[in-house]
C-alpha angles and dihedrals in degrees: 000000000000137000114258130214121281144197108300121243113273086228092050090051091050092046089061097044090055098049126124098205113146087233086040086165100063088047097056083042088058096049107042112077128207116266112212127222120237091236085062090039093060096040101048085054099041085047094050091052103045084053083046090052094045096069099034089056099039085038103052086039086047089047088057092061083033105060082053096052118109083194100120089212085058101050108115120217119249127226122212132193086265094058090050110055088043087054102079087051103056097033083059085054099051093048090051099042089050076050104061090036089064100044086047096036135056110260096213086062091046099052090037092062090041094057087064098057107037073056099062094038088043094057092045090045096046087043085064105046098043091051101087082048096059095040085063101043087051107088123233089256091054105113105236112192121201122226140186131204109194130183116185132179123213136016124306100276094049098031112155120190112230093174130019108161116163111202129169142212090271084054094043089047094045081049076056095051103035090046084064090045094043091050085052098055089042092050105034104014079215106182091237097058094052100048087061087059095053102036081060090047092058100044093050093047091055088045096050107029108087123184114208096226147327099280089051083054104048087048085060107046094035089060099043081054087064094038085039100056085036097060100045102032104033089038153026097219099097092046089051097042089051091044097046100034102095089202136114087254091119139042119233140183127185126252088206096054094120087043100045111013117211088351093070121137110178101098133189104203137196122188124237094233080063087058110036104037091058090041096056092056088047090047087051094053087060096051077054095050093054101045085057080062097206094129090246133120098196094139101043097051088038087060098034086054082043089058094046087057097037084050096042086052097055092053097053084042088063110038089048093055093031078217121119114252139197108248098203082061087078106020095049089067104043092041097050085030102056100039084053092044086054100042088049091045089052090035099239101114087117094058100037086062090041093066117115127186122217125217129242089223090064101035080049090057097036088058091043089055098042079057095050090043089060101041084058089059108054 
């Protein structure tokens, strides 16, 4: 999470009023800084937990039909314990990297470039999750026409598909939709269009992110807590990067919504890996709770309310300190913590780390070669 602004240095404020700058206005104007009201203040942070809360809950209840589809477009990726312990690494690496390109670069290049490609990946994520909503607001008469857009390689006897993706008349019509609000965001980088980006970021990444097991999860969030507290505490390369990275890789809500409307510019921020790395792990502890069949959902709603307090936490953390915090720091112990606490309370620790996931990939060729086997036979 980053910092926010705070109240400006009496000195700082004197030394403006008493300069003797030809344009005086627009230095008092630099230096003051907006002070946020504590009505502003509530609801920017209640408003940035309840959209934290939105794609963690649709996500981890999407992953469940989407660890059954045979769509191709719908099959998660699974994570496995090597994944995740490379994960930390090479997310270091990123952060840094994005660091030193913006000290060497120009940032208005860099973003400017970024822009065009969260673009591109924004329209394609919002399509998706905006999908299962239209299908239900299209009525059964609607005529939904089916499409295919297939790429192959070779002549006919060694053809080899490249692209086979089958879309219909409801995905044609959310590309429609997500393209305006994806020219919105490229023109104007107003905050709410980027918060529907990201909004849709977050909640793909929960449905399709599968981790393999618990273990798998606790590697992984166990190693972002380190990189987490590192980055923000031992550094100021993560604070720099969010406040530099003109992308929708972050949800925001202004502090000076009542005092300037939709104009607002003071902004409270929270970044999407503190949404979705927890929420993967939520969203696999669903997917646990159904395949005990008892018609219960204990450890998903333990871990969601974990997440709610580790979140909330954070926040009063923060605004106590006026200091940015990892928020990891706070929601990777009470979301690992809870659900564990539970599972040793019902006795069932031992089966909850014995879960395994199976991926599509392998239930796909088991099936191919069940049908060739058969075809062999007769």
């Amino acid at each position: 999470m980053a910092e926010t602004e705070h109240a400006p240095d009496p000195s700082a404020v004197l030394d403006a009023l008493n300069a003797t700058d030809s344009n005086g206005t627009e230095a008092l104007n630099a230096t003051v800084k907006f002070v946020a009201s504590p009505e502003g203040t509530a609801l920017a942070y209640g408003s940035l937990v309840f959209m934290a809360l939105l794609p963690i809950f649709f996500g981890a209840l999407r992953s469940v039909n989407c660890s059954k589809s045979k769509n191709a477009s719908d099959m998660p990726e699974t994570i496995t314990s090597r994944d995740a312990a490379r994960f930390p690494i090479i997310a270091s690496c990123t952060l840094f990297g994005l660091y030193l390109f913006f000290k060497v670069f120009s940032q208005e290049y860099i973003n400017m470039l970024l822009s065009v490609y969260f673009f591109g990946l924004g329209v394609l994520a919002l399509s998706h999750t905006m999908s299962p909503l239209m299908s239900r607001i299209f009525p059964e008469s609607f005529s939904n026409k089916q499409y295919q857009l297939l790429f192959t390689q070779g002549s006919e006897e060694s053809k080899e598909e490249i692209v086979n993706y089958e879309f219909d008349t409801k995905n044609l019509v959310c590309l429609v939709i997500s393209t305006v609000v994806g020219v919105w965001y490229l023109l104007k980088k107003h905050w709410i269009a980027n918060n529907l980006f990201g909004l849709a970021f977050a909640l793909n990444g929960v449905e399709l992110l599968h981790l393999n097991n618990v273990s798998t999860g606790c590697i992984l969030l166990g190693g972002l807590f380190v990189y987490d507290v590192f980055w923000v505490f031992g550094t100021n390369v993560m604070v720099t990067v969010a406040r530099s990275f003109e992308a929708p890789i972050k949800l925001v809500f202004p502090q000076d919504l009542l005092e300037r409307g939709l104009d607002a510019s003071n902004f409270a921020m929270l970044g999407l890996g503190d949404i979705v790395i927890p929420g993967i792990f939520i969203a696999l502890l669903l997917r646990f709770d159904v395949s005990l069949k008892k018609n219960s959902r204990t450890y998903f709603y333990s871990s969601f309310l974990a997440y709610i307090f580790g979140l909330g936490l954070t926040i009063f953390v923060m605004h106590t300190f006026k200091h940015a915090q990892p928020a990891l720091l706070y929601l990777v112990p009470a979301c690992v913590g809870f659900p564990v606490v539970v599972a040793l309370v019902k006795g069932e620790l031992t089966e909850m780390f014995r879960y395994e996931e199976t991926p599509p990939e392998d239930t796909d060729s088991e099936v191919k070669e069940d049908s060739e086997t058969e075809k062999k036979d007769q």
